[in-house]
Structures are given as structure tokens and as C-alpha cells.
Amino acid sequence: MKILFSHSFKDKLIKSVWKCIPHERKIDEGAIRARLDPSSSQLSEKHVSDSEETPAIYEIRDEAGRKWWKIFDEFEFRLQDNSNKNRKWYHWFEPTDTPTERKLLFKLDLILCFFAFTMYWVKYLDQTNLNNAYVSGMKEDLGMKGNDLVNTQSIYTVGAIVFHLPFMYLIHKYPTNYLLPAMDVGWGLFTLAIFKAKNTSQLQVFRFFVGAFESAFYPTINYILGSWYTPSEYARRAGIFYWGQMLGVLTAGLLQAAAFKNLHLVNGLEGWRWMFIIDAIITFPIGIIGIWALPGIPAKCYSVFLTDEEIYLGRERLRRLKINVEDDSNTFFTLKLWKDMLSKWNFWLFTLVNVFSWNNSSASSGSYILWLKSLERFSTVKVNQLSTLLPALGILWILLTSSIADLLRSRWGAIIFSQTLNVIGNVILAIWDVPESAKWFAFMLQYFGQPVFPVNFGWMGDSMRDHPQQRAIITMSMNMWGQVSTAWISLLVWKTVEAPRYLKGYIFTTCCAFMVMVICTIILILYKRDERARAAENGIYLYNSAKGEPRPVILSSAKNGNEVLVVHNHDDAEKKEEFVVVRERNREGGK
């Protein structure tokens, strides 16, 4: 009896421990569906609507008299309801979200969004501390001169670029809740090592590895967010994640100011060295927490916080929007995948627009903090404190732009709005010979260059919703080629010896911001073309009575949810009827 009890206790203990260790969650979707909805094996009758006033599963739409401004309606070819019209800007959830969906979203917001925000804060804390250290004594202590600062920044970028390549495959194949925390600990170790740097060469070696270990973080988080959230939910969540960057820049200045004021020469270490020690201490525990906080993706969920029903719901709500949630990671090394992806405009234009986005602002160049120092009327502590103004405003700019993208359902409009203000700020700085108040105003607009990132990554994910593996590759490509461009462009237009004027830099950023608007307009046109082509997949059957096209007729809706018969009436001599079978995703997500 004692032996049986001990064995039973041991089994229960092992089971309890196993439940606390993140592992791939295999769920029986059929059993869950039957438990949640016993009648789910059969779909209910689908009704057809000619009116936007009545929620419809299928809609027959006459395009005669279509307004010209509909080109800007990104959701024109998806079934709409009126729920979003009465939605307030401060409403976080969609009006149509069920209590169960809201519970799932709340969990994801808490464990995924909040952690992504925290980890991004740490990443940018470890990335931007270099600029603050440079104006806080590191330049003199390490004997840095000429363009050593911009060269060190470029070496960091080279490290990030090199490690992007393997992650094109890894992020969709292996558990991200183990990969990213391991990378976090890696960049924390090399951040810590910087406090021991004796010269510029050692500093640059350490920064190379900081960049290498940080390389996969941003695109991987964007990929995970895009795997859980719908197109109308993504931008604000990604915006919150992006606040971490702003907070990282902001707190880097405050931490450096505090370290210089309170720890300078404590135990013989300069204040800037203490900042790297503090940053590393913050970094390590955040990485370890990530093992439990990162849920993976719906197809391969590793979360211990989500129930089987919630994982199923996470998949089903995406399938409802015709988003592929199946695991296609085994296709990475196939010629078909690469040939198909490289033939699409999505790969080329989203990568290109991200290259320009990486260069559309002076925010990461250190130009603002070097301008503050050039005024020669602020102490080192005050310069670091004032450096927090831009990222603090950046948090507001990202919230504003992301809200436009989600609530107004216009990614293009959000980008045009942010880049217009970005261009204004860069033009003022390019002119330079303006009152100092105008320069302050222009610098305060510099972080309007940043909100384009969460919006563009979400837009790309939406446009590639049928191809998870291709979406993962394009996500990495966008980030990698953007960083590749900054590795050499910064050496040309942001030379440290040209501070604080940076004429070439501000002219270049102005041109890049303008090109972002141009390319996004082209993307909008091509995106709308593709969406129109898949309108029937979304339940919208189009015809144009002005061109004499017959009105489609829904003849029947199959009970098993697998097919819909659409009839086109032809007024030819024989009065023939053409039957077109439209295959739809069934409730298992297949076709």
C-alpha cells in the first residue's frame, strides 16, 4: 500500500511539474468542437444579402456606380457589419467579440503583448545606451575620435544582419519561447562585458555580438503577434509592443543620468560603465520569464496559461477570416515555396518599403542628443534627461497612428498621416537655419518615422495570410534588408564629424519618408486588386450591371459547409445556365 501510494504520488508530481514546463500542446479539435457545440458538425443555413444593413454570410454586390474613394477602403471586399461604426476609440475589443474571445484576447494581451513590450524595452535599453554613454564620458575614457561612434553603431548592425539568415527558418520551425530567451541572455552577457572594455576595438567586438543576439527579436515577435491577432486587432497590439522601443530610449537617458550622478567612480568605475552593468542585471530575468510568457503560434502553441479550448478558439477565429493557421514549416527548403514567394509583389514591395522606413528618421542616429550637447548650456545629467523627450512623444505618436490603422481600418491612411508629419520635421532640420524653437519642434516630430513599422508588418501579414511560412520569411527579409541599408548608409549620411548639422542626413531622411508614402500607395493598389480577386472566398459575389453582367444567384448552401453553388444567368440564344462551384474552407480549416 505504501509502495502504491508513493508511486501514485510520484506520478502526480511528475504530471504537475510537466504541466508547468512549456511544451507543445497537442489538442483534439474534433473533441473540443463537439464539447463546445454538439451541432457543429453541420453548418447552419447561410443567408444572402444585397444590403449592408443586414449582417450576411454571403453578399451579392453590384459594382455599378462604385465610388472612386472606395480604392482607399482596405476592407471593401470583406463582409462588413455596422458594429464598428458605433465603436468608440477607447474600446479595446471588437463589439462582436464574445466573452470567451475577450477572455482569450485578455490573456494574450497580458502574457504576449506585455512581455513583448517589456522585452523590447530591455532590447532597446541595451541597444541605445551607447549614445548616452558616448556623451557621458565613454568617448574620452576609451579614446574614441572621428567617426568611431557611427562605426561602432554599424558594427552592431552587421552582427544583427548575419544572424537574421538562419532565423528565416528557425522562427517557424522551433519553439520561440526557448529561442528568444536564449538570445536575450546572450545579448545580456555581451552588454555586461562592455563595462570591461579598455579601448574602441574591444567595444566594437562586444557590440557586434550584442547585435547578433538581438537580431531575431523584432521580426520574431511581429510574426507571433500576426499569428494570433486578426488584421483589425494587430496594429494597436504591435503599437504597444513598439512602445518598448520608446521606453528603452527614454529610460536609457534616465538611467545614464542617475548612474552618472550617483555611481560615478564608485568602486573605481565610471558612471557609463555602471549603466552597462545595470542594463545587464535587468536583461537576464526578463529573458528567463520569456520561456513561460511566449505562447508560440496557434499551430504550435507552447503556453501553459492557455486552455485547450482557448488554443482551439485562437485557431478558429483566424480560420473564420480565411487565415491559414496550419503548420507548413516543412516547405521551407522546397523550390516551389521560394519560386512562388519571389514571384509575388508582397515580398519585394514590403521589403523595399521597410528599407526606406529604416532610414526615414534621425531618431537612432544620436543627432538630437549631439545637438543638445553642442548647445553647451546643459550639464551631462541634463542632456541625458532631455534625451527622453523624443521617445516619450514617440509613445503618443505610435498610439495615435496604430489607432488610425485599427479603428478606421486604414493602414494606408495611418502611414500617410505619420509620414506627412515626419517629412515636415525633416525638412525643417534640413533647412537648419531656423529659430531654435523651430528646431525643437522638428526634433519632437522625429519619432513620427517609427509608427510605420507596426502598421506595415501587420499589413504584410494580412496580405500573406494564406502562407504562414512565406509570411515568416518576408518578416525576416523586411527587417534584415532594412538593417543592411543602415549599416552602410549611416556611414555616408550620419558621420559623427558632421554633427550636429547633418545636412546629408536630414535631406536623405526626408526623401525616404516621401518614398514610404509612394510605395505604400502602390501597395494599396495591388493589395486591393488581390482582395477583389478573392472577394468570393470572403463571401462577396461581384457583378456590374452597368456592363451588362448578370447577377449571381446563390442556388443552395450545402449543409456540410463544404461548397456553395453560384448560378450565373446568361441571356444567350440557348438560355444556358452556368454553374460555378465555389470551394470554401470547412470548419477544420481545410479546403
Coordinates of C-alpha atoms in Angstrom, one line a residue:
M1 CA 0.0 0.0 0.0
K2 CA 2.9 2.3 0.9
I3 CA 4.6 1.5 -2.4
L4 CA 1.4 2.1 -4.4
F5 CA 0.9 5.4 -2.6
S6 CA 4.5 6.5 -3.3
H7 CA 4.2 5.5 -7.0
S8 CA 0.8 7.4 -7.3
F9 CA 2.3 10.4 -5.6
K10 CA 5.4 10.3 -7.8
D11 CA 3.2 10.1 -10.9
K12 CA 1.1 13.1 -9.8
L13 CA 4.2 15.1 -9.0
I14 CA 5.8 14.4 -12.4
K15 CA 2.5 15.3 -14.1
S16 CA 2.2 18.5 -12.2
V17 CA 5.8 19.5 -12.9
W18 CA 5.3 18.6 -16.6
K19 CA 2.3 20.9 -16.8
C20 CA 4.4 23.8 -15.6
I21 CA 7.1 23.3 -18.2
P22 CA 6.2 24.8 -21.6
H23 CA 5.8 22.1 -24.2
E24 CA 3.9 21.7 -27.5
R25 CA 0.2 21.4 -26.8
K26 CA -1.4 18.7 -28.9
I27 CA -5.2 19.2 -28.9
D28 CA -8.1 17.2 -30.3
E29 CA -10.0 19.8 -32.2
G30 CA -12.9 17.4 -33.1
A31 CA -13.5 16.5 -29.4
I32 CA -13.3 20.2 -28.4
R33 CA -15.7 21.2 -31.1
A34 CA -18.2 18.6 -30.1
R35 CA -17.9 19.6 -26.5
L36 CA -18.4 23.3 -27.2
D37 CA -21.0 22.9 -29.9
P38 CA -22.6 19.4 -30.3
S39 CA -24.2 20.5 -33.6
S40 CA -21.1 21.9 -35.1
S41 CA -20.7 19.0 -37.4
Q42 CA -23.3 20.7 -39.6
L43 CA -23.3 24.3 -40.6
S44 CA -26.5 26.3 -40.3
E45 CA -28.2 27.7 -43.3
K46 CA -26.4 30.7 -44.8
H47 CA -28.5 33.6 -46.0
V48 CA -27.7 36.1 -48.7
S49 CA -27.9 39.8 -48.5
D50 CA -27.9 42.6 -51.0
S51 CA -27.7 45.2 -48.2
E52 CA -25.0 46.3 -45.8
E53 CA -27.7 46.9 -43.2
T54 CA -28.2 43.2 -42.6
P55 CA -25.3 41.1 -41.4
A56 CA -24.7 38.4 -44.1
I57 CA -22.6 35.3 -44.6
Y58 CA -22.8 35.9 -48.4
E59 CA -23.4 39.1 -50.2
I60 CA -24.2 39.8 -53.8
R61 CA -22.8 43.2 -54.7
D62 CA -23.5 45.3 -57.8
E63 CA -20.4 47.4 -58.6
A64 CA -22.3 49.8 -60.9
G65 CA -21.8 53.3 -59.5
R66 CA -19.0 52.3 -57.2
K67 CA -17.5 55.5 -55.7
W68 CA -13.9 56.3 -56.6
W69 CA -12.8 56.7 -53.0
K70 CA -13.6 53.0 -52.4
I71 CA -10.0 52.4 -53.5
F72 CA -8.9 53.6 -50.0
D73 CA -11.3 51.1 -48.2
E74 CA -9.0 48.2 -47.4
F75 CA -11.8 46.0 -46.1
E76 CA -14.1 46.7 -49.1
F77 CA -14.1 43.1 -50.2
R78 CA -14.8 41.6 -46.8
L79 CA -18.1 41.1 -45.2
Q80 CA -18.9 44.1 -43.0
D81 CA -21.4 44.8 -40.3
N82 CA -22.4 48.0 -38.6
S83 CA -20.9 47.2 -35.2
N84 CA -17.6 49.1 -35.9
K85 CA -19.5 52.3 -36.8
N86 CA -20.6 52.9 -33.2
R87 CA -17.3 51.8 -31.8
K88 CA -15.5 54.4 -29.6
W89 CA -11.8 55.0 -29.9
Y90 CA -11.2 53.8 -26.4
H91 CA -13.0 50.5 -26.9
W92 CA -10.2 47.8 -26.8
F93 CA -12.3 44.9 -28.1
E94 CA -14.4 44.5 -31.2
P95 CA -18.2 44.9 -30.4
T96 CA -18.8 41.5 -31.9
D97 CA -16.2 39.7 -29.7
T98 CA -17.8 37.1 -27.5
P99 CA -17.0 36.9 -23.8
T100 CA -14.9 33.8 -24.5
E101 CA -12.9 35.6 -27.2
R102 CA -12.4 38.6 -24.9
K103 CA -11.0 36.3 -22.2
L104 CA -8.6 34.8 -24.7
L105 CA -7.5 38.2 -26.0
F106 CA -7.1 39.5 -22.5
K107 CA -4.8 36.6 -21.8
L108 CA -2.8 37.1 -25.0
D109 CA -2.5 40.9 -24.2
L110 CA -1.2 40.1 -20.8
I111 CA 1.2 37.3 -21.5
L112 CA 2.3 38.1 -25.1
C113 CA 1.8 41.9 -25.6
F114 CA 3.0 42.9 -22.2
F115 CA 6.0 40.6 -22.3
A116 CA 6.9 41.7 -25.9
F117 CA 6.7 45.3 -24.7
T118 CA 9.0 44.5 -21.7
M119 CA 11.5 42.6 -23.8
Y120 CA 11.6 45.3 -26.4
W121 CA 12.3 47.8 -23.7
V122 CA 15.2 45.8 -22.5
K123 CA 16.5 45.3 -26.0
Y124 CA 16.5 49.0 -26.8
L125 CA 17.9 49.8 -23.4
D126 CA 20.9 47.6 -24.3
Q127 CA 21.0 49.0 -27.9
T128 CA 20.7 52.7 -27.4
N129 CA 22.8 53.0 -24.2
L130 CA 25.8 53.5 -26.5
N131 CA 24.7 57.1 -27.4
N132 CA 24.1 58.0 -23.8
A133 CA 27.5 56.5 -22.7
Y134 CA 29.2 58.4 -25.5
V135 CA 28.2 61.8 -24.2
S136 CA 28.7 60.7 -20.6
G137 CA 32.5 60.1 -20.7
M138 CA 33.0 56.9 -22.7
K139 CA 34.4 58.9 -25.6
E140 CA 37.2 60.3 -23.5
D141 CA 37.8 57.1 -21.4
L142 CA 38.2 54.8 -24.5
G143 CA 39.9 57.4 -26.6
M144 CA 37.2 57.5 -29.3
K145 CA 37.6 60.0 -32.1
G146 CA 36.4 60.9 -35.5
N147 CA 33.7 58.5 -36.7
D148 CA 34.3 55.9 -34.1
L149 CA 30.7 56.2 -32.8
V150 CA 29.0 55.7 -36.1
N151 CA 31.4 52.9 -37.0
T152 CA 30.6 51.1 -33.7
Q153 CA 26.9 51.5 -34.5
S154 CA 27.4 50.0 -37.9
I155 CA 29.3 47.0 -36.5
Y156 CA 26.3 46.3 -34.2
T157 CA 24.1 46.3 -37.3
V158 CA 26.5 43.9 -39.2
G159 CA 26.1 41.4 -36.3
A160 CA 22.3 41.7 -36.5
I161 CA 22.3 41.2 -40.2
V162 CA 24.4 38.0 -40.1
F163 CA 22.2 36.2 -37.6
H164 CA 19.0 37.1 -39.5
L165 CA 19.6 34.5 -42.1
P166 CA 19.2 31.3 -40.0
F167 CA 16.2 32.7 -38.2
M168 CA 14.2 32.8 -41.5
Y169 CA 13.9 29.0 -41.0
L170 CA 14.1 28.8 -37.2
I171 CA 11.3 31.1 -36.1
H172 CA 8.7 28.9 -37.9
K173 CA 10.3 25.6 -37.1
Y174 CA 11.3 25.6 -33.4
P175 CA 9.8 26.8 -30.2
T176 CA 10.2 30.6 -30.0
N177 CA 9.7 30.5 -26.2
Y178 CA 13.1 28.9 -25.9
L179 CA 14.9 30.5 -28.8
L180 CA 14.2 34.2 -27.9
P181 CA 15.0 33.9 -24.1
A182 CA 18.3 32.2 -25.0
M183 CA 19.1 35.1 -27.4
D184 CA 18.1 37.5 -24.6
V185 CA 20.6 36.0 -22.2
G186 CA 23.3 36.1 -24.9
W187 CA 22.9 39.8 -25.6
G188 CA 22.7 40.5 -21.8
L189 CA 26.1 38.8 -21.3
F190 CA 27.8 40.9 -24.0
T191 CA 26.1 44.1 -22.7
L192 CA 27.7 43.3 -19.3
A193 CA 31.0 42.7 -21.0
I194 CA 31.1 46.2 -22.3
F195 CA 31.8 47.6 -18.8
K196 CA 35.2 46.0 -19.0
A197 CA 36.1 47.5 -22.4
K198 CA 39.5 49.1 -22.4
N199 CA 39.5 50.5 -26.0
T200 CA 37.4 51.1 -29.0
S201 CA 38.3 47.7 -30.6
Q202 CA 37.0 45.8 -27.6
L203 CA 33.9 47.9 -27.5
Q204 CA 33.2 47.1 -31.2
V205 CA 33.7 43.4 -30.7
F206 CA 31.2 43.3 -27.8
R207 CA 28.7 45.4 -29.8
F208 CA 28.9 43.0 -32.7
F209 CA 27.7 40.2 -30.5
V210 CA 25.0 42.3 -28.9
G211 CA 23.7 42.9 -32.4
A212 CA 24.0 39.3 -33.3
F213 CA 22.0 38.1 -30.3
E214 CA 19.3 40.8 -30.7
S215 CA 18.9 40.2 -34.4
A216 CA 15.9 37.8 -34.4
F217 CA 13.8 39.5 -31.6
Y218 CA 11.9 42.2 -33.5
P219 CA 10.8 40.1 -36.6
T220 CA 10.0 37.1 -34.4
I221 CA 7.7 39.0 -32.1
N222 CA 6.0 40.6 -35.1
Y223 CA 5.5 37.1 -36.6
I224 CA 4.0 35.8 -33.3
L225 CA 1.6 38.8 -33.0
G226 CA 0.5 38.3 -36.5
S227 CA -0.2 34.6 -35.8
W228 CA -2.7 35.3 -33.0
Y229 CA -4.3 38.6 -33.8
T230 CA -6.7 39.5 -36.6
P231 CA -5.9 42.3 -39.1
S232 CA -8.2 44.8 -37.3
E233 CA -6.6 43.9 -33.9
Y234 CA -2.9 43.8 -34.9
A235 CA -1.8 47.4 -35.2
R236 CA -2.6 48.6 -31.7
R237 CA -1.1 45.4 -30.1
A238 CA 2.0 45.9 -32.2
G239 CA 2.0 49.6 -31.2
I240 CA 2.1 48.6 -27.5
F241 CA 4.9 46.2 -28.3
Y242 CA 6.7 49.1 -30.1
W243 CA 6.3 51.3 -27.0
G244 CA 9.0 49.2 -25.6
Q245 CA 11.5 50.8 -28.0
M246 CA 10.4 54.3 -26.9
L247 CA 10.6 53.3 -23.3
G248 CA 14.1 51.8 -23.9
V249 CA 15.4 55.1 -25.4
L250 CA 13.7 57.1 -22.7
T251 CA 14.9 55.1 -19.7
A252 CA 18.4 54.8 -21.2
G253 CA 18.8 58.5 -20.7
L254 CA 17.3 58.5 -17.2
L255 CA 19.4 55.5 -16.1
Q256 CA 22.6 57.1 -17.5
A257 CA 21.8 60.4 -15.8
A258 CA 21.2 58.5 -12.5
A259 CA 24.3 56.3 -12.9
F260 CA 26.5 59.3 -13.6
K261 CA 25.1 61.3 -10.7
N262 CA 25.1 58.6 -8.1
L263 CA 27.6 55.9 -9.1
H264 CA 30.3 57.7 -11.0
L265 CA 33.7 56.4 -9.7
V266 CA 32.0 54.1 -7.1
N267 CA 34.5 51.2 -6.8
G268 CA 36.6 53.0 -9.3
L269 CA 34.1 52.6 -12.2
E270 CA 32.9 55.5 -14.3
G271 CA 29.2 56.2 -14.5
W272 CA 28.8 55.0 -18.1
R273 CA 30.3 51.6 -17.1
W274 CA 27.8 51.3 -14.3
M275 CA 25.0 51.7 -16.8
F276 CA 26.0 48.6 -18.8
I277 CA 26.1 46.6 -15.5
I278 CA 22.6 47.8 -14.6
D279 CA 21.3 47.1 -18.0
A280 CA 22.6 43.5 -18.0
I281 CA 21.1 42.9 -14.5
I282 CA 17.7 44.0 -15.9
T283 CA 18.1 41.9 -19.0
F284 CA 18.7 38.4 -17.6
P285 CA 15.4 37.8 -15.6
I286 CA 13.3 39.2 -18.4
G287 CA 14.8 36.5 -20.8
I288 CA 14.0 33.7 -18.3
I289 CA 10.4 34.9 -17.9
G290 CA 10.0 34.6 -21.7
I291 CA 10.1 30.8 -21.5
W292 CA 6.7 30.9 -19.9
A293 CA 5.3 34.2 -21.4
L294 CA 5.8 33.5 -25.1
P295 CA 2.9 31.2 -26.3
G296 CA 4.4 30.2 -29.7
I297 CA 1.9 30.3 -32.6
P298 CA -1.6 28.8 -32.8
A299 CA -0.4 25.8 -34.9
K300 CA 2.4 25.1 -32.4
C301 CA 1.3 26.5 -29.0
Y302 CA 3.6 26.1 -26.0
S303 CA 1.7 28.1 -23.4
V304 CA 0.9 26.7 -20.0
F305 CA -1.6 29.5 -19.4
L306 CA -4.0 28.8 -22.3
T307 CA -6.6 26.0 -22.1
D308 CA -7.2 23.6 -24.9
E309 CA -10.4 25.4 -25.7
E310 CA -8.6 28.7 -25.9
I311 CA -6.0 27.3 -28.3
Y312 CA -8.8 25.9 -30.4
L313 CA -10.6 29.3 -30.3
G314 CA -7.4 31.1 -31.3
R315 CA -7.2 28.9 -34.4
E316 CA -10.9 29.0 -35.2
R317 CA -11.2 32.8 -35.1
L318 CA -8.4 33.1 -37.7
R319 CA -9.9 30.4 -39.9
R320 CA -13.2 32.4 -39.8
L321 CA -11.3 35.2 -41.6
K322 CA -9.8 32.8 -44.1
I323 CA -6.3 33.0 -42.4
N324 CA -4.2 29.8 -42.7
V325 CA -3.1 28.5 -39.3
E326 CA -1.7 25.2 -40.4
D327 CA 2.0 24.3 -39.9
D328 CA 3.8 24.5 -43.3
S329 CA 7.3 24.8 -41.9
N330 CA 8.4 21.6 -43.8
T331 CA 8.1 23.6 -47.1
F332 CA 11.0 25.9 -46.3
F333 CA 13.6 24.1 -48.4
T334 CA 11.3 23.5 -51.4
L335 CA 11.8 25.2 -54.7
K336 CA 8.1 25.7 -55.1
L337 CA 7.8 27.9 -52.0
W338 CA 10.7 30.2 -53.0
K339 CA 9.6 30.4 -56.6
D340 CA 6.0 31.3 -55.5
M341 CA 7.1 33.8 -52.9
L342 CA 9.7 35.6 -55.1
S343 CA 7.1 35.9 -57.9
K344 CA 4.8 37.9 -55.6
W345 CA 4.8 41.7 -55.2
N346 CA 4.4 41.3 -51.5
F347 CA 8.0 40.1 -51.0
W348 CA 9.6 42.9 -53.0
L349 CA 7.4 45.9 -52.1
F350 CA 7.1 45.2 -48.3
T351 CA 10.9 44.6 -48.1
L352 CA 11.6 47.8 -50.1
V353 CA 9.2 50.0 -48.1
N354 CA 10.9 48.7 -44.9
V355 CA 14.3 49.7 -46.2
F356 CA 13.1 53.2 -46.6
S357 CA 11.3 53.0 -43.3
W358 CA 14.6 52.1 -41.6
N359 CA 16.1 55.4 -43.0
N360 CA 13.2 57.8 -42.7
S361 CA 14.1 59.3 -39.3
S362 CA 17.1 60.6 -37.4
A363 CA 15.9 59.1 -34.2
S364 CA 18.5 56.4 -33.9
S365 CA 21.4 58.4 -35.2
G366 CA 22.1 60.3 -32.0
S367 CA 21.6 63.6 -33.8
Y368 CA 19.3 65.0 -31.2
I369 CA 21.5 64.3 -28.2
L370 CA 24.6 65.5 -30.0
W371 CA 22.7 68.7 -30.9
L372 CA 21.8 69.2 -27.2
K373 CA 25.5 68.8 -26.3
S374 CA 26.5 71.2 -28.9
L375 CA 24.4 74.0 -27.3
E376 CA 26.9 73.9 -24.4
R377 CA 24.4 75.1 -21.8
F378 CA 23.3 71.7 -20.4
S379 CA 25.2 69.5 -17.9
T380 CA 25.8 65.8 -18.7
V381 CA 22.9 64.9 -16.4
K382 CA 20.6 67.4 -18.0
V383 CA 21.5 66.3 -21.6
N384 CA 20.6 62.7 -20.7
Q385 CA 17.3 63.8 -19.1
L386 CA 16.3 65.9 -22.1
S387 CA 17.1 63.0 -24.4
T388 CA 13.9 61.3 -23.0
L389 CA 11.6 63.9 -24.6
L390 CA 11.6 62.3 -28.1
P391 CA 10.8 58.7 -27.1
A392 CA 8.1 59.9 -24.7
L393 CA 6.4 61.7 -27.5
G394 CA 7.0 58.7 -29.7
I395 CA 4.8 56.6 -27.4
L396 CA 1.9 59.0 -28.2
W397 CA 2.6 59.1 -31.9
I398 CA 2.6 55.3 -32.1
L399 CA -0.7 55.1 -30.2
L400 CA -2.3 57.7 -32.5
T401 CA -1.1 56.0 -35.7
S402 CA -1.9 52.5 -34.6
S403 CA -5.4 53.6 -33.6
I404 CA -6.0 55.1 -37.0
A405 CA -4.9 51.8 -38.6
D406 CA -7.2 49.6 -36.5
L407 CA -10.2 51.8 -35.6
L408 CA -10.5 53.4 -39.1
R409 CA -9.3 50.2 -40.7
S410 CA -6.9 52.1 -42.9
R411 CA -3.2 51.1 -42.8
W412 CA -2.5 53.3 -45.8
G413 CA -4.1 56.3 -44.1
A414 CA -2.2 55.8 -40.9
I415 CA 1.1 55.7 -42.8
I416 CA 0.3 58.8 -44.9
F417 CA -0.6 60.7 -41.7
S418 CA 2.6 59.8 -39.8
Q419 CA 4.9 60.3 -42.8
T420 CA 3.5 63.7 -43.7
L421 CA 4.4 65.0 -40.2
N422 CA 7.7 63.1 -40.5
V423 CA 8.5 64.9 -43.7
I424 CA 7.7 68.3 -42.2
G425 CA 10.1 67.7 -39.3
N426 CA 12.9 66.5 -41.6
V427 CA 12.5 69.4 -44.0
I428 CA 12.9 71.9 -41.1
L429 CA 16.0 70.2 -39.9
A430 CA 17.4 70.1 -43.5
I431 CA 17.0 73.8 -43.7
W432 CA 18.6 74.2 -40.3
D433 CA 18.9 78.0 -40.4
V434 CA 15.7 78.5 -38.5
P435 CA 14.9 79.7 -35.0
E436 CA 15.9 77.3 -32.2
S437 CA 12.2 76.9 -31.3
A438 CA 11.6 75.5 -34.8
K439 CA 14.4 73.0 -34.3
W440 CA 12.9 71.9 -31.1
F441 CA 9.5 71.4 -32.9
A442 CA 11.2 69.5 -35.7
F443 CA 13.1 67.2 -33.3
M444 CA 9.8 66.5 -31.5
L445 CA 8.4 65.1 -34.8
Q446 CA 11.3 62.8 -35.4
Y447 CA 9.6 59.7 -33.9
F448 CA 6.7 60.0 -36.4
G449 CA 9.0 57.9 -38.6
Q450 CA 8.6 55.0 -36.2
P451 CA 4.9 54.2 -36.3
V452 CA 5.2 52.9 -39.9
F453 CA 6.8 49.7 -38.6
P454 CA 3.9 48.0 -36.7
V455 CA 1.4 49.1 -39.3
N456 CA 3.5 47.8 -42.3
F457 CA 4.3 44.4 -40.6
G458 CA 0.6 43.9 -39.9
W459 CA -0.4 44.9 -43.4
M460 CA 2.1 42.4 -44.9
G461 CA 0.9 39.6 -42.6
D462 CA -2.7 40.3 -43.7
S463 CA -1.7 40.2 -47.4
M464 CA 0.1 36.9 -46.8
R465 CA -2.5 35.3 -44.6
D466 CA -2.7 32.1 -46.7
H467 CA 1.0 31.3 -46.4
P468 CA 2.5 31.2 -42.9
Q469 CA 6.0 30.1 -43.9
Q470 CA 6.2 32.8 -46.6
R471 CA 5.0 35.3 -44.1
A472 CA 7.8 34.3 -41.7
I473 CA 10.4 34.6 -44.4
I474 CA 9.1 38.0 -45.6
T475 CA 9.1 39.2 -41.9
M476 CA 12.7 38.4 -41.6
S477 CA 13.5 39.8 -45.0
M478 CA 11.9 43.1 -44.2
N479 CA 13.9 43.5 -41.1
M480 CA 17.2 42.2 -42.4
W481 CA 17.4 44.3 -45.6
G482 CA 16.3 47.4 -43.6
Q483 CA 19.2 46.8 -41.3
V484 CA 21.6 46.1 -44.2
S485 CA 20.8 49.5 -45.6
T486 CA 21.6 51.3 -42.3
A487 CA 24.9 49.5 -42.0
W488 CA 26.4 51.5 -44.9
I489 CA 24.0 54.4 -45.3
S490 CA 24.7 55.7 -41.8
L491 CA 28.4 55.8 -42.6
L492 CA 27.6 58.1 -45.5
V493 CA 25.0 60.5 -44.1
W494 CA 25.4 60.4 -40.3
K495 CA 29.1 60.9 -39.9
T496 CA 29.9 61.9 -36.3
V497 CA 32.2 64.6 -37.5
E498 CA 29.3 66.4 -39.2
A499 CA 27.3 66.7 -36.0
P500 CA 25.0 68.5 -35.3
R501 CA 24.3 69.9 -38.8
Y502 CA 23.9 66.6 -40.7
L503 CA 22.7 68.2 -43.9
K504 CA 23.0 65.0 -45.9
G505 CA 21.3 63.0 -43.2
Y506 CA 18.2 65.2 -43.0
I507 CA 17.8 65.5 -46.7
F508 CA 18.1 61.7 -47.0
T509 CA 15.5 61.0 -44.3
T510 CA 13.1 63.5 -46.0
C511 CA 13.4 61.6 -49.3
C512 CA 13.0 58.2 -47.5
A513 CA 9.8 59.3 -45.7
F514 CA 8.4 60.5 -49.1
M515 CA 9.3 57.2 -50.7
V516 CA 7.5 55.3 -47.9
M517 CA 4.3 57.1 -48.9
V518 CA 4.8 56.5 -52.6
I519 CA 5.5 52.7 -52.1
C520 CA 2.6 52.3 -49.7
T521 CA 0.2 53.8 -52.2
I522 CA 1.4 51.2 -54.8
I523 CA 1.0 48.5 -52.2
L524 CA -2.6 49.7 -51.6
I525 CA -3.5 49.4 -55.3
L526 CA -2.0 45.9 -55.6
Y527 CA -3.5 44.8 -52.3
K528 CA -7.0 46.0 -53.4
R529 CA -6.5 44.1 -56.7
D530 CA -5.7 40.9 -54.8
E531 CA -8.6 41.4 -52.3
R532 CA -11.0 41.9 -55.2
A533 CA -9.9 38.7 -56.8
R534 CA -10.6 36.8 -53.6
A535 CA -13.9 38.5 -52.8
A536 CA -15.9 35.3 -53.4
E537 CA -13.6 33.5 -50.9
N538 CA -14.7 36.1 -48.4
G539 CA -18.4 35.6 -49.2
I540 CA -18.9 38.6 -51.6
Y541 CA -20.0 37.8 -55.2
L542 CA -19.5 40.8 -57.5
Y543 CA -21.1 41.8 -60.7
N544 CA -21.5 45.1 -62.6
S545 CA -25.0 45.7 -64.1
A546 CA -23.7 48.8 -65.9
K547 CA -21.6 46.5 -68.0
G548 CA -24.4 44.0 -68.6
E549 CA -23.0 41.4 -66.3
P550 CA -25.7 39.0 -64.9
R551 CA -26.5 39.0 -61.2
P552 CA -25.0 35.9 -59.4
V553 CA -27.6 33.8 -57.7
I554 CA -26.9 31.6 -54.6
L555 CA -28.7 28.4 -55.6
S556 CA -28.1 26.4 -52.4
S557 CA -25.9 26.3 -49.4
A558 CA -24.6 22.8 -48.6
K559 CA -25.3 21.5 -45.1
N560 CA -21.8 20.2 -44.5
G561 CA -20.3 23.6 -45.2
N562 CA -18.0 22.4 -47.9
E563 CA -19.5 24.1 -51.0
V564 CA -21.8 26.7 -52.3
L565 CA -23.4 26.7 -55.8
V566 CA -23.4 30.0 -57.6
V567 CA -25.5 30.4 -60.8
H568 CA -24.7 33.0 -63.5
N569 CA -27.7 33.5 -65.7
H570 CA -26.7 34.1 -69.4
D571 CA -29.1 35.7 -71.9
D572 CA -27.8 33.8 -74.9
A573 CA -29.9 32.1 -77.5
E574 CA -30.0 28.8 -75.7
K575 CA -30.7 30.4 -72.3
K576 CA -28.0 28.2 -70.7
E577 CA -27.1 28.4 -67.1
E578 CA -23.5 28.1 -65.9
F579 CA -23.0 26.5 -62.5
V580 CA -19.8 27.6 -60.7
V581 CA -18.8 25.7 -57.6
V582 CA -17.0 27.8 -55.0
R583 CA -15.0 25.7 -52.6
E584 CA -14.8 27.1 -49.1
R585 CA -12.8 26.3 -46.0
N586 CA -14.7 23.9 -43.9
R587 CA -14.6 24.2 -40.1
E588 CA -11.4 22.1 -39.9
G589 CA -9.6 24.9 -41.8
G590 CA -9.0 22.9 -45.0
K591 CA -10.4 23.4 -48.5

